[in-house]
PDB file of C-alpha atoms in Angstrom:
ATOM      1  CA  MET M   1      79.863  -5.062 192.716  1.00  0.00           C
ATOM      2  CA  GLN M   2      79.579  -7.402 195.648  1.00  0.00           C
ATOM      3  CA  GLN M   3      78.722  -5.786 198.957  1.00  0.00           C
ATOM      4  CA  PHE M   4      80.168  -6.893 202.284  1.00  0.00           C
ATOM      5  CA  TRP M   5      79.087  -6.406 205.851  1.00  0.00           C
ATOM      6  CA  ILE M   6      81.530  -6.939 208.660  1.00  0.00           C
ATOM      7  CA  ASN M   7      81.126  -7.278 212.397  1.00  0.00           C
ATOM      8  CA  GLN M   8      84.224  -6.833 214.514  1.00  0.00           C
ATOM      9  CA  ASP M   9      84.730  -5.613 218.059  1.00  0.00           C
ATOM     10  CA  GLY M  10      80.964  -5.693 218.471  1.00  0.00           C
ATOM     11  CA  VAL M  11      80.363  -3.123 215.743  1.00  0.00           C
ATOM     12  CA  GLN M  12      78.668  -3.912 212.470  1.00  0.00           C
ATOM     13  CA  GLN M  13      79.668  -1.986 209.363  1.00  0.00           C
ATOM     14  CA  GLY M  14      78.600  -2.111 205.783  1.00  0.00           C
ATOM     15  CA  PRO M  15      77.806  -2.254 203.013  1.00  0.00           C
ATOM     16  CA  MET M  16      81.287  -1.891 201.645  1.00  0.00           C
ATOM     17  CA  THR M  17      83.369  -3.186 198.794  1.00  0.00           C
ATOM     18  CA  LEU M  18      86.366  -5.451 199.082  1.00  0.00           C
ATOM     19  CA  ASP M  19      88.615  -2.422 198.634  1.00  0.00           C
ATOM     20  CA  GLN M  20      86.940  -0.602 201.457  1.00  0.00           C
ATOM     21  CA  LEU M  21      87.249  -3.686 203.635  1.00  0.00           C
ATOM     22  CA  ARG M  22      90.937  -3.743 202.896  1.00  0.00           C
ATOM     23  CA  GLN M  23      91.249  -0.146 204.007  1.00  0.00           C
ATOM     24  CA  LEU M  24      89.274  -0.724 207.166  1.00  0.00           C
ATOM     25  CA  GLY M  25      91.465  -3.601 208.183  1.00  0.00           C
ATOM     26  CA  VAL M  26      90.022  -7.025 208.878  1.00  0.00           C
ATOM     27  CA  LYS M  27      90.725  -8.713 212.166  1.00  0.00           C
ATOM     28  CA  PRO M  28      91.026 -12.509 212.204  1.00  0.00           C
ATOM     29  CA  GLU M  29      88.227 -12.891 214.772  1.00  0.00           C
ATOM     30  CA  ALA M  30      85.691 -10.796 212.845  1.00  0.00           C
ATOM     31  CA  TYR M  31      82.489 -12.112 211.267  1.00  0.00           C
ATOM     32  CA  MET M  32      81.285 -11.151 207.828  1.00  0.00           C
ATOM     33  CA  TRP M  33      78.306 -11.568 205.560  1.00  0.00           C
ATOM     34  CA  CYS M  34      77.711 -10.713 201.912  1.00  0.00           C
ATOM     35  CA  THR M  35      74.715 -10.962 199.646  1.00  0.00           C
ATOM     36  CA  GLY M  36      74.134 -14.554 198.689  1.00  0.00           C
ATOM     37  CA  MET M  37      75.534 -16.037 201.854  1.00  0.00           C
ATOM     38  CA  PRO M  38      72.983 -17.894 204.004  1.00  0.00           C
ATOM     39  CA  ASP M  39      74.578 -16.877 207.299  1.00  0.00           C
ATOM     40  CA  TRP M  40      77.360 -14.881 208.880  1.00  0.00           C
ATOM     41  CA  LEU M  41      80.740 -16.570 208.856  1.00  0.00           C
ATOM     42  CA  PRO M  42      84.079 -16.029 210.531  1.00  0.00           C
ATOM     43  CA  VAL M  43      86.186 -14.113 208.027  1.00  0.00           C
ATOM     44  CA  ALA M  44      88.733 -16.894 207.977  1.00  0.00           C
ATOM     45  CA  GLN M  45      86.178 -19.106 206.182  1.00  0.00           C
ATOM     46  CA  VAL M  46      85.601 -16.658 203.354  1.00  0.00           C
ATOM     47  CA  PRO M  47      88.690 -16.945 201.139  1.00  0.00           C
ATOM     48  CA  GLU M  48      88.485 -13.564 199.417  1.00  0.00           C
ATOM     49  CA  VAL M  49      88.138 -11.744 202.737  1.00  0.00           C
ATOM     50  CA  ALA M  50      90.506 -14.012 204.627  1.00  0.00           C
ATOM     51  CA  ALA M  51      93.202 -12.821 202.252  1.00  0.00           C
ATOM     52  CA  LEU M  52      92.728  -9.330 203.663  1.00  0.00           C
ATOM     53  CA  ILE M  53      93.469 -10.281 207.259  1.00  0.00           C
ATOM     54  CA  GLY M  54      96.581  -8.513 208.401  1.00  0.00           C
ATOM     55  CA  GLU M  55      97.059  -7.013 204.973  1.00  0.00           C
ATOM     56  CA  ALA M  56      95.782  -3.648 206.119  1.00  0.00           C
ATOM     57  CA  GLN M  57      98.745  -3.103 208.380  1.00  0.00           C
ATOM     58  CA  ASN M  58     101.142  -3.375 205.449  1.00  0.00           C
ATOM     59  CA  THR M  59      99.286  -1.395 202.831  1.00  0.00           C
ATOM     60  CA  LYS M  60      97.530   1.129 205.011  1.00  0.00           C
ATOM     61  CA  HIS M  61     100.190   3.775 205.022  1.00  0.00           C
ATOM     62  CA  GLU M  62     101.178   3.657 201.360  1.00  0.00           C
ATOM     63  CA  GLU M  63      97.901   3.660 199.512  1.00  0.00           C
ATOM     64  CA  ARG M  64      95.342   6.249 200.439  1.00  0.00           C
ATOM     65  CA  SER M  65      92.221   5.865 198.380  1.00  0.00           C
ATOM     66  CA  ASP M  66      90.281   8.872 197.132  1.00  0.00           C
ATOM     67  CA  GLU M  67      86.947   7.591 198.337  1.00  0.00           C
ATOM     68  CA  PRO M  68      86.691   8.226 202.049  1.00  0.00           C
ATOM     69  CA  ILE M  69      84.672   5.534 203.789  1.00  0.00           C
ATOM     70  CA  SER M  70      83.981   4.997 207.451  1.00  0.00           C
ATOM     71  CA  GLU M  71      86.659   7.595 208.199  1.00  0.00           C
ATOM     72  CA  PRO M  72      89.784   5.755 209.326  1.00  0.00           C
ATOM     73  CA  ALA M  73      91.239   9.216 209.748  1.00  0.00           C
ATOM     74  CA  PRO M  74      94.944   9.609 209.048  1.00  0.00           C
ATOM     75  CA  GLY M  75      96.861   9.872 212.277  1.00  0.00           C
ATOM     76  CA  GLN M  76      94.227   7.966 214.153  1.00  0.00           C
ATOM     77  CA  THR M  77      95.516   4.662 215.375  1.00  0.00           C
ATOM     78  CA  ASP M  78      94.369   1.488 213.737  1.00  0.00           C
ATOM     79  CA  GLU M  79      92.788   0.273 216.950  1.00  0.00           C
ATOM     80  CA  ALA M  80      90.715   3.376 217.544  1.00  0.00           C
ATOM     81  CA  ALA M  81      89.488   3.509 213.976  1.00  0.00           C
ATOM     82  CA  VAL M  82      88.165  -0.005 214.144  1.00  0.00           C
ATOM     83  CA  GLU M  83      86.749   0.222 217.608  1.00  0.00           C
ATOM     84  CA  ALA M  84      84.651   3.334 217.390  1.00  0.00           C
ATOM     85  CA  PRO M  85      83.833   4.013 213.785  1.00  0.00           C
ATOM     86  CA  GLN M  86      80.226   4.965 214.469  1.00  0.00           C
ATOM     87  CA  LEU M  87      81.017   7.654 216.965  1.00  0.00           C
ATOM     88  CA  PRO M  88      80.518  11.231 215.917  1.00  0.00           C
ATOM     89  CA  ALA M  89      83.784  13.005 215.299  1.00  0.00           C
ATOM     90  CA  GLU M  90      83.634  15.235 218.347  1.00  0.00           C
ATOM     91  CA  ASP M  91      84.063  12.543 220.959  1.00  0.00           C
ATOM     92  CA  GLU M  92      86.918  10.395 219.916  1.00  0.00           C
ATOM     93  CA  GLN M  93      87.691   8.503 223.067  1.00  0.00           C
ATOM     94  CA  PRO M  94      87.992   4.785 222.417  1.00  0.00           C
ATOM     95  CA  ALA M  95      86.326   4.161 225.716  1.00  0.00           C
ATOM     96  CA  ALA M  96      85.225   0.774 226.905  1.00  0.00           C
ATOM     97  CA  MET M  97      81.568   1.738 227.065  1.00  0.00           C
ATOM     98  CA  PRO M  98      80.855   4.837 225.017  1.00  0.00           C
ATOM     99  CA  ASP M  99      77.559   6.622 225.390  1.00  0.00           C
ATOM    100  CA  LEU M 100      76.487   6.398 221.805  1.00  0.00           C
ATOM    101  CA  PRO M 101      73.893   8.667 220.279  1.00  0.00           C
ATOM    102  CA  GLN M 102      70.518   7.217 219.443  1.00  0.00           C
ATOM    103  CA  GLN M 103      71.035   6.755 215.736  1.00  0.00           C
ATOM    104  CA  ALA M 104      74.040   4.585 216.391  1.00  0.00           C
ATOM    105  CA  LEU M 105      71.765   2.107 218.114  1.00  0.00           C
ATOM    106  CA  GLU M 106      69.881   1.346 214.975  1.00  0.00           C
ATOM    107  CA  PRO M 107      71.310  -1.725 213.337  1.00  0.00           C
ATOM    108  CA  ALA M 108      72.740  -1.234 209.900  1.00  0.00           C
ATOM    109  CA  GLN M 109      71.256  -2.885 206.833  1.00  0.00           C
ATOM    110  CA  PRO M 110      70.830  -5.830 206.374  1.00  0.00           C
ATOM    111  CA  GLN M 111      68.919  -6.848 209.413  1.00  0.00           C
ATOM    112  CA  TYR M 112      70.409 -10.065 210.571  1.00  0.00           C
ATOM    113  CA  GLN M 113      67.729 -12.400 211.850  1.00  0.00           C
ATOM    114  CA  PRO M 114      68.815 -15.993 212.397  1.00  0.00           C
ATOM    115  CA  GLN M 115      71.061 -17.091 215.247  1.00  0.00           C
ATOM    116  CA  GLN M 116      72.783 -13.730 215.768  1.00  0.00           C
ATOM    117  CA  PRO M 117      76.443 -14.664 216.224  1.00  0.00           C
ATOM    118  CA  MET M 118      77.331 -11.326 217.807  1.00  0.00           C
ATOM    119  CA  PRO M 119      75.609  -8.301 219.258  1.00  0.00           C
ATOM    120  CA  GLN M 120      74.982  -6.184 216.228  1.00  0.00           C
ATOM    121  CA  GLN M 121      74.079  -3.012 218.060  1.00  0.00           C
ATOM    122  CA  ALA M 122      76.399  -0.558 219.676  1.00  0.00           C
ATOM    123  CA  MET M 123      76.376  -0.760 223.458  1.00  0.00           C
ATOM    124  CA  PRO M 124      73.675   1.282 225.169  1.00  0.00           C
ATOM    125  CA  LYS M 125      74.301   2.871 228.530  1.00  0.00           C
ATOM    126  CA  MET M 126      74.723   0.415 231.359  1.00  0.00           C
ATOM    127  CA  PRO M 127      71.783   0.468 233.763  1.00  0.00           C
ATOM    128  CA  PRO M 128      72.572   0.981 237.453  1.00  0.00           C
ATOM    129  CA  THR M 129      73.401  -2.253 239.252  1.00  0.00           C
ATOM    130  CA  ASN M 130      72.050  -0.943 242.583  1.00  0.00           C
ATOM    131  CA  LEU M 131      74.795  -2.881 244.349  1.00  0.00           C
ATOM    132  CA  GLY M 132      75.272  -0.245 247.045  1.00  0.00           C
ATOM    133  CA  TRP M 133      71.579  -0.076 247.792  1.00  0.00           C
ATOM    134  CA  ALA M 134      71.360  -3.861 247.829  1.00  0.00           C
ATOM    135  CA  ILE M 135      74.134  -4.157 250.409  1.00  0.00           C
ATOM    136  CA  GLY M 136      72.663  -1.313 252.411  1.00  0.00           C
ATOM    137  CA  SER M 137      69.171  -2.749 252.494  1.00  0.00           C
ATOM    138  CA  MET M 138      70.512  -6.170 253.371  1.00  0.00           C
ATOM    139  CA  LEU M 139      72.522  -4.883 256.333  1.00  0.00           C
ATOM    140  CA  LEU M 140      70.328  -2.148 257.662  1.00  0.00           C
ATOM    141  CA  CYS M 141      67.203  -4.214 257.603  1.00  0.00           C
ATOM    142  CA  CYS M 142      68.943  -7.399 258.453  1.00  0.00           C
ATOM    143  CA  ILE M 143      66.877  -9.540 256.158  1.00  0.00           C
ATOM    144  CA  PRO M 144      68.299 -12.150 253.804  1.00  0.00           C
ATOM    145  CA  LEU M 145      65.937 -10.699 251.195  1.00  0.00           C
ATOM    146  CA  GLY M 146      68.762  -8.254 250.550  1.00  0.00           C
ATOM    147  CA  ILE M 147      70.772 -11.192 249.279  1.00  0.00           C
ATOM    148  CA  ILE M 148      68.260 -11.540 246.454  1.00  0.00           C
ATOM    149  CA  ALA M 149      68.811  -7.874 245.611  1.00  0.00           C
ATOM    150  CA  ILE M 150      72.562  -8.491 245.393  1.00  0.00           C
ATOM    151  CA  ILE M 151      72.020 -11.537 243.195  1.00  0.00           C
ATOM    152  CA  TYR M 152      69.921  -9.484 240.769  1.00  0.00           C
ATOM    153  CA  SER M 153      72.522  -6.740 240.912  1.00  0.00           C
ATOM    154  CA  ASN M 154      75.075  -9.332 239.854  1.00  0.00           C
ATOM    155  CA  LYS M 155      72.804 -10.411 237.017  1.00  0.00           C
ATOM    156  CA  VAL M 156      72.697  -6.835 235.733  1.00  0.00           C
ATOM    157  CA  SER M 157      76.424  -6.761 235.121  1.00  0.00           C
ATOM    158  CA  THR M 158      76.598 -10.341 233.917  1.00  0.00           C
ATOM    159  CA  SER M 159      73.963  -9.852 231.246  1.00  0.00           C
ATOM    160  CA  TYR M 160      75.245  -6.402 230.309  1.00  0.00           C
ATOM    161  CA  TYR M 161      78.759  -7.626 229.675  1.00  0.00           C
ATOM    162  CA  ASN M 162      77.341 -10.609 227.800  1.00  0.00           C
ATOM    163  CA  GLY M 163      75.645  -8.167 225.452  1.00  0.00           C
ATOM    164  CA  ASP M 164      72.088  -8.812 226.649  1.00  0.00           C
ATOM    165  CA  TYR M 165      71.198  -5.180 227.288  1.00  0.00           C
ATOM    166  CA  GLU M 166      67.472  -5.735 227.600  1.00  0.00           C
ATOM    167  CA  ALA M 167      67.921  -8.318 230.332  1.00  0.00           C
ATOM    168  CA  ALA M 168      70.366  -6.012 232.118  1.00  0.00           C
ATOM    169  CA  GLU M 169      67.755  -3.272 232.090  1.00  0.00           C
ATOM    170  CA  ARG M 170      65.160  -5.693 233.452  1.00  0.00           C
ATOM    171  CA  TYR M 171      67.401  -7.058 236.210  1.00  0.00           C
ATOM    172  CA  SER M 172      68.364  -3.526 237.212  1.00  0.00           C
ATOM    173  CA  GLU M 173      64.722  -2.771 237.831  1.00  0.00           C
ATOM    174  CA  THR M 174      64.188  -6.065 239.635  1.00  0.00           C
ATOM    175  CA  SER M 175      67.122  -5.443 241.965  1.00  0.00           C
ATOM    176  CA  ALA M 176      65.833  -1.948 242.719  1.00  0.00           C
ATOM    177  CA  TRP M 177      62.442  -3.387 243.647  1.00  0.00           C
ATOM    178  CA  TRP M 178      64.013  -5.999 245.906  1.00  0.00           C
ATOM    179  CA  CYS M 179      65.970  -3.232 247.647  1.00  0.00           C
ATOM    180  CA  ILE M 180      62.780  -1.266 248.221  1.00  0.00           C
ATOM    181  CA  ALA M 181      60.880  -4.349 249.361  1.00  0.00           C
ATOM    182  CA  THR M 182      63.654  -5.258 251.783  1.00  0.00           C
ATOM    183  CA  ILE M 183      63.803  -1.782 253.275  1.00  0.00           C
ATOM    184  CA  VAL M 184      60.026  -1.463 253.584  1.00  0.00           C
ATOM    185  CA  LEU M 185      59.698  -4.877 255.156  1.00  0.00           C
ATOM    186  CA  GLY M 186      62.543  -4.086 257.523  1.00  0.00           C
ATOM    187  CA  ILE M 187      60.858  -0.886 258.655  1.00  0.00           C
ATOM    188  CA  ILE M 188      57.339  -2.231 259.080  1.00  0.00           C
ATOM    189  CA  SER M 189      58.568  -5.314 260.914  1.00  0.00           C
ATOM    190  CA  GLN M 190      60.244  -3.229 263.634  1.00  0.00           C
ATOM    191  CA  PRO M 191      57.150  -2.535 265.767  1.00  0.00           C
ATOM    192  CA  PHE M 192      56.262  -6.216 265.737  1.00  0.00           C
ATOM    193  CA  LEU M 193      59.771  -7.159 266.768  1.00  0.00           C
ATOM    194  CA  SER M 194      59.566  -4.718 269.655  1.00  0.00           C
ATOM    195  CA  LEU M 195      56.284  -6.280 270.734  1.00  0.00           C
ATOM    196  CA  LEU M 196      57.905  -9.701 270.756  1.00  0.00           C
ATOM    197  CA  THR M 197      60.530  -8.523 273.227  1.00  0.00           C
ATOM    198  CA  MET M 198      57.990  -7.604 275.846  1.00  0.00           C
TER     199      MET M 198
ATOM    200  CA  MET A   1      69.679  18.915 237.482  1.00  0.00           C
ATOM    201  CA  LYS A   2      72.378  20.442 239.621  1.00  0.00           C
ATOM    202  CA  ALA A   3      70.156  20.563 242.665  1.00  0.00           C
ATOM    203  CA  LYS A   4      69.298  16.906 242.191  1.00  0.00           C
ATOM    204  CA  ARG A   5      72.958  16.039 241.913  1.00  0.00           C
ATOM    205  CA  TRP A   6      73.684  17.448 245.344  1.00  0.00           C
ATOM    206  CA  LEU A   7      70.569  16.069 246.968  1.00  0.00           C
ATOM    207  CA  LEU A   8      71.978  12.626 247.697  1.00  0.00           C
ATOM    208  CA  PRO A   9      75.258  13.785 249.319  1.00  0.00           C
ATOM    209  CA  ALA A  10      73.332  16.396 251.325  1.00  0.00           C
ATOM    210  CA  ILE A  11      70.812  13.880 252.637  1.00  0.00           C
ATOM    211  CA  ALA A  12      73.530  11.300 253.240  1.00  0.00           C
ATOM    212  CA  THR A  13      75.580  13.783 255.279  1.00  0.00           C
ATOM    213  CA  ILE A  14      72.588  14.776 257.385  1.00  0.00           C
ATOM    214  CA  VAL A  15      71.639  11.150 258.007  1.00  0.00           C
ATOM    215  CA  VAL A  16      75.199  10.113 258.888  1.00  0.00           C
ATOM    216  CA  VAL A  17      75.668  13.045 261.279  1.00  0.00           C
ATOM    217  CA  ALA A  18      72.283  12.406 262.913  1.00  0.00           C
ATOM    218  CA  LEU A  19      73.062   8.703 263.329  1.00  0.00           C
ATOM    219  CA  ALA A  20      76.492   9.539 264.726  1.00  0.00           C
ATOM    220  CA  VAL A  21      74.923  11.803 267.352  1.00  0.00           C
ATOM    221  CA  ILE A  22      72.325   9.180 268.270  1.00  0.00           C
ATOM    222  CA  TYR A  23      74.801   6.321 268.490  1.00  0.00           C
ATOM    223  CA  TYR A  24      77.265   8.455 270.433  1.00  0.00           C
ATOM    224  CA  ARG A  25      74.649   9.534 272.922  1.00  0.00           C
ATOM    225  CA  PHE A  26      72.920   6.164 273.425  1.00  0.00           C
ATOM    226  CA  ASP A  27      74.384   2.713 273.782  1.00  0.00           C
ATOM    227  CA  PRO A  28      72.465  -0.014 271.927  1.00  0.00           C
ATOM    228  CA  ALA A  29      74.190  -2.600 274.130  1.00  0.00           C
ATOM    229  CA  GLN A  30      72.315  -1.185 277.140  1.00  0.00           C
ATOM    230  CA  GLY A  31      69.015  -2.114 275.563  1.00  0.00           C
ATOM    231  CA  GLY A  32      66.405   0.558 275.143  1.00  0.00           C
ATOM    232  CA  GLY A  33      63.768  -1.067 272.995  1.00  0.00           C
ATOM    233  CA  TRP A  34      63.668   1.603 270.328  1.00  0.00           C
ATOM    234  CA  PHE A  35      66.805   0.588 268.481  1.00  0.00           C
ATOM    235  CA  PRO A  36      66.059  -1.358 265.303  1.00  0.00           C
ATOM    236  CA  GLN A  37      66.385  -5.056 265.853  1.00  0.00           C
ATOM    237  CA  CYS A  38      67.368  -7.891 263.627  1.00  0.00           C
ATOM    238  CA  ALA A  39      64.428  -9.994 262.527  1.00  0.00           C
ATOM    239  CA  LEU A  40      66.611 -12.936 261.640  1.00  0.00           C
ATOM    240  CA  TYR A  41      68.253 -12.989 265.063  1.00  0.00           C
ATOM    241  CA  LYS A  42      64.922 -12.578 266.752  1.00  0.00           C
ATOM    242  CA  PHE A  43      63.309 -15.535 265.061  1.00  0.00           C
ATOM    243  CA  THR A  44      66.192 -17.924 264.494  1.00  0.00           C
ATOM    244  CA  GLY A  45      68.910 -16.827 266.894  1.00  0.00           C
ATOM    245  CA  LEU A  46      71.304 -16.634 263.964  1.00  0.00           C
ATOM    246  CA  ARG A  47      73.442 -13.555 263.532  1.00  0.00           C
ATOM    247  CA  CYS A  48      73.294 -11.911 260.134  1.00  0.00           C
ATOM    248  CA  PRO A  49      76.335 -10.223 258.528  1.00  0.00           C
ATOM    249  CA  GLY A  50      75.220  -6.837 259.828  1.00  0.00           C
ATOM    250  CA  CYS A  51      74.433  -7.795 263.401  1.00  0.00           C
ATOM    251  CA  GLY A  52      76.330  -5.793 265.989  1.00  0.00           C
ATOM    252  CA  MET A  53      76.895  -2.809 263.764  1.00  0.00           C
ATOM    253  CA  GLN A  54      74.912  -0.457 265.984  1.00  0.00           C
ATOM    254  CA  ARG A  55      76.859  -1.478 269.080  1.00  0.00           C
ATOM    255  CA  ALA A  56      80.060  -1.305 267.050  1.00  0.00           C
ATOM    256  CA  ALA A  57      79.160   2.225 265.939  1.00  0.00           C
ATOM    257  CA  HIS A  58      78.679   3.251 269.557  1.00  0.00           C
ATOM    258  CA  ALA A  59      81.996   1.730 270.571  1.00  0.00           C
ATOM    259  CA  LEU A  60      83.798   3.287 267.622  1.00  0.00           C
ATOM    260  CA  LEU A  61      82.414   6.763 268.345  1.00  0.00           C
ATOM    261  CA  HIS A  62      83.818   6.434 271.838  1.00  0.00           C
ATOM    262  CA  GLY A  63      87.224   5.484 270.465  1.00  0.00           C
ATOM    263  CA  ASP A  64      86.948   1.827 271.440  1.00  0.00           C
ATOM    264  CA  ILE A  65      88.247   0.145 268.295  1.00  0.00           C
ATOM    265  CA  THR A  66      88.737  -3.328 269.779  1.00  0.00           C
ATOM    266  CA  GLY A  67      85.242  -3.181 271.202  1.00  0.00           C
ATOM    267  CA  ALA A  68      83.855  -2.230 267.819  1.00  0.00           C
ATOM    268  CA  LEU A  69      85.653  -5.083 266.079  1.00  0.00           C
ATOM    269  CA  HIS A  70      84.424  -7.409 268.763  1.00  0.00           C
ATOM    270  CA  TYR A  71      80.793  -6.541 268.014  1.00  0.00           C
ATOM    271  CA  ASN A  72      81.198  -6.850 264.255  1.00  0.00           C
ATOM    272  CA  ALA A  73      84.661  -7.517 262.899  1.00  0.00           C
ATOM    273  CA  LEU A  74      83.694  -6.742 259.339  1.00  0.00           C
ATOM    274  CA  MET A  75      82.034  -3.433 260.067  1.00  0.00           C
ATOM    275  CA  PRO A  76      84.804  -1.158 258.677  1.00  0.00           C
ATOM    276  CA  LEU A  77      84.985  -3.206 255.483  1.00  0.00           C
ATOM    277  CA  ILE A  78      81.213  -3.242 255.066  1.00  0.00           C
ATOM    278  CA  VAL A  79      80.872   0.504 255.612  1.00  0.00           C
ATOM    279  CA  LEU A  80      83.687   1.200 253.163  1.00  0.00           C
ATOM    280  CA  THR A  81      82.183  -1.085 250.510  1.00  0.00           C
ATOM    281  CA  LEU A  82      78.789   0.488 250.959  1.00  0.00           C
ATOM    282  CA  PHE A  83      80.252   3.970 250.621  1.00  0.00           C
ATOM    283  CA  ILE A  84      82.223   3.092 247.476  1.00  0.00           C
ATOM    284  CA  CYS A  85      79.223   1.424 245.794  1.00  0.00           C
ATOM    285  CA  ILE A  86      76.854   4.287 246.460  1.00  0.00           C
ATOM    286  CA  PHE A  87      79.462   6.892 245.552  1.00  0.00           C
ATOM    287  CA  ASN A  88      80.039   5.065 242.278  1.00  0.00           C
ATOM    288  CA  GLU A  89      76.361   5.013 241.430  1.00  0.00           C
ATOM    289  CA  TRP A  90      75.984   8.679 242.345  1.00  0.00           C
ATOM    290  CA  ARG A  91      78.985   9.598 240.191  1.00  0.00           C
ATOM    291  CA  GLY A  92      77.646   7.556 237.293  1.00  0.00           C
ATOM    292  CA  ASP A  93      80.815   7.845 235.201  1.00  0.00           C
ATOM    293  CA  ARG A  94      80.428   4.731 233.096  1.00  0.00           C
ATOM    294  CA  ASN A  95      83.812   5.048 231.463  1.00  0.00           C
ATOM    295  CA  GLY A  96      85.694   5.458 234.707  1.00  0.00           C
ATOM    296  CA  ARG A  97      87.808   2.695 236.154  1.00  0.00           C
ATOM    297  CA  LEU A  98      85.791   2.732 239.372  1.00  0.00           C
ATOM    298  CA  TRP A  99      82.580   1.918 237.479  1.00  0.00           C
ATOM    299  CA  LEU A 100      84.260  -0.945 235.655  1.00  0.00           C
ATOM    300  CA  ILE A 101      85.521  -2.418 238.918  1.00  0.00           C
ATOM    301  CA  VAL A 102      82.358  -1.957 240.970  1.00  0.00           C
ATOM    302  CA  THR A 103      79.974  -3.194 238.282  1.00  0.00           C
ATOM    303  CA  HIS A 104      82.119  -6.167 237.321  1.00  0.00           C
ATOM    304  CA  PRO A 105      80.166  -9.397 237.864  1.00  0.00           C
ATOM    305  CA  VAL A 106      83.026 -10.767 239.944  1.00  0.00           C
ATOM    306  CA  THR A 107      82.788  -7.840 242.385  1.00  0.00           C
ATOM    307  CA  SER A 108      79.207  -8.482 243.405  1.00  0.00           C
ATOM    308  CA  PHE A 109      79.909 -12.196 243.514  1.00  0.00           C
ATOM    309  CA  ILE A 110      82.808 -11.640 245.921  1.00  0.00           C
ATOM    310  CA  ILE A 111      80.677  -9.356 248.083  1.00  0.00           C
ATOM    311  CA  LEU A 112      77.936 -11.964 248.221  1.00  0.00           C
ATOM    312  CA  ALA A 113      80.414 -14.735 249.026  1.00  0.00           C
ATOM    313  CA  VAL A 114      82.089 -12.675 251.774  1.00  0.00           C
ATOM    314  CA  MET A 115      78.719 -11.791 253.309  1.00  0.00           C
ATOM    315  CA  ILE A 116      77.475 -15.365 253.360  1.00  0.00           C
ATOM    316  CA  GLY A 117      80.865 -16.662 254.461  1.00  0.00           C
ATOM    317  CA  TRP A 118      80.983 -14.105 257.269  1.00  0.00           C
ATOM    318  CA  MET A 119      77.504 -15.073 258.408  1.00  0.00           C
ATOM    319  CA  ILE A 120      78.369 -18.767 258.523  1.00  0.00           C
ATOM    320  CA  LEU A 121      81.686 -18.134 260.248  1.00  0.00           C
ATOM    321  CA  ARG A 122      80.344 -15.856 262.944  1.00  0.00           C
ATOM    322  CA  ASN A 123      77.547 -18.263 263.794  1.00  0.00           C
ATOM    323  CA  LEU A 124      79.977 -21.161 263.959  1.00  0.00           C
ATOM    324  CA  ILE A 125      82.543 -19.513 266.192  1.00  0.00           C
ATOM    325  CA  GLY A 126      80.026 -17.224 267.881  1.00  0.00           C
ATOM    326  CA  CYS A 127      81.488 -13.787 267.393  1.00  0.00           C
TER     327      CYS A 127
END
């Protein structure tokens, strides 16, 4: 039996059979990979899977298979089932950025090495952007260094929403350090500024 | 954990009240060398986006709103933004709408643009 892996809405699932894929519901913008394929492809380019696109909506309610996979629970909306299938049952909010448990962060088999078309991990917690502190340090200490802190704060969100969580983490730290540096420099420069006035 | 959660608001309240008393009691516009000064202004003569906020605070605490806006027209906006950003980080609710708005890349870009724009404008027209 051929095994399929699918990546849609930023979540990778698999292995599953064609039947299970049909039950899950395949979105036209999803990527998929199966054993024997050199690389991930948009589902539209894989004929056997492309046939499943949109089919789920029609068949979903009539046929209910006896093998329960990836729990598209009855009653749950189609959207929610696809969006958060790796969440434990107790928190079922299809939130934009769920705090996923640690095991959800581990990528499923097979590890996908080349070119990575999509983030294959679930989203980790967003690091603080330190925007407030950046603005504060910029104004209170009156040094354009604070501008650098704001720029790094901006980079935190940019890289986080682009799926580069490691970079976001790094920039968050960098922006925090710029805030501290700005504040410290602002404070130690005060006595010298007072001397200049005299 | 709970104690830590209330540490920031507690310290912030104390600091704000203390600053309010100081800036009510003393007028930075009258000089008195011990008020913090702006390094940028000192060295280059250029006003930074935050310049005038101490004098504005004094004016505001004495009910002089026009005077406050005259010293730094963007002060209310800046203070509000600062409060919202720090409140958001303290709250830390990553699924909340506030977090999504504040941490959006466009938000920090707008803040940066407004700050730099304000600095250029105020140095051009001298306010």
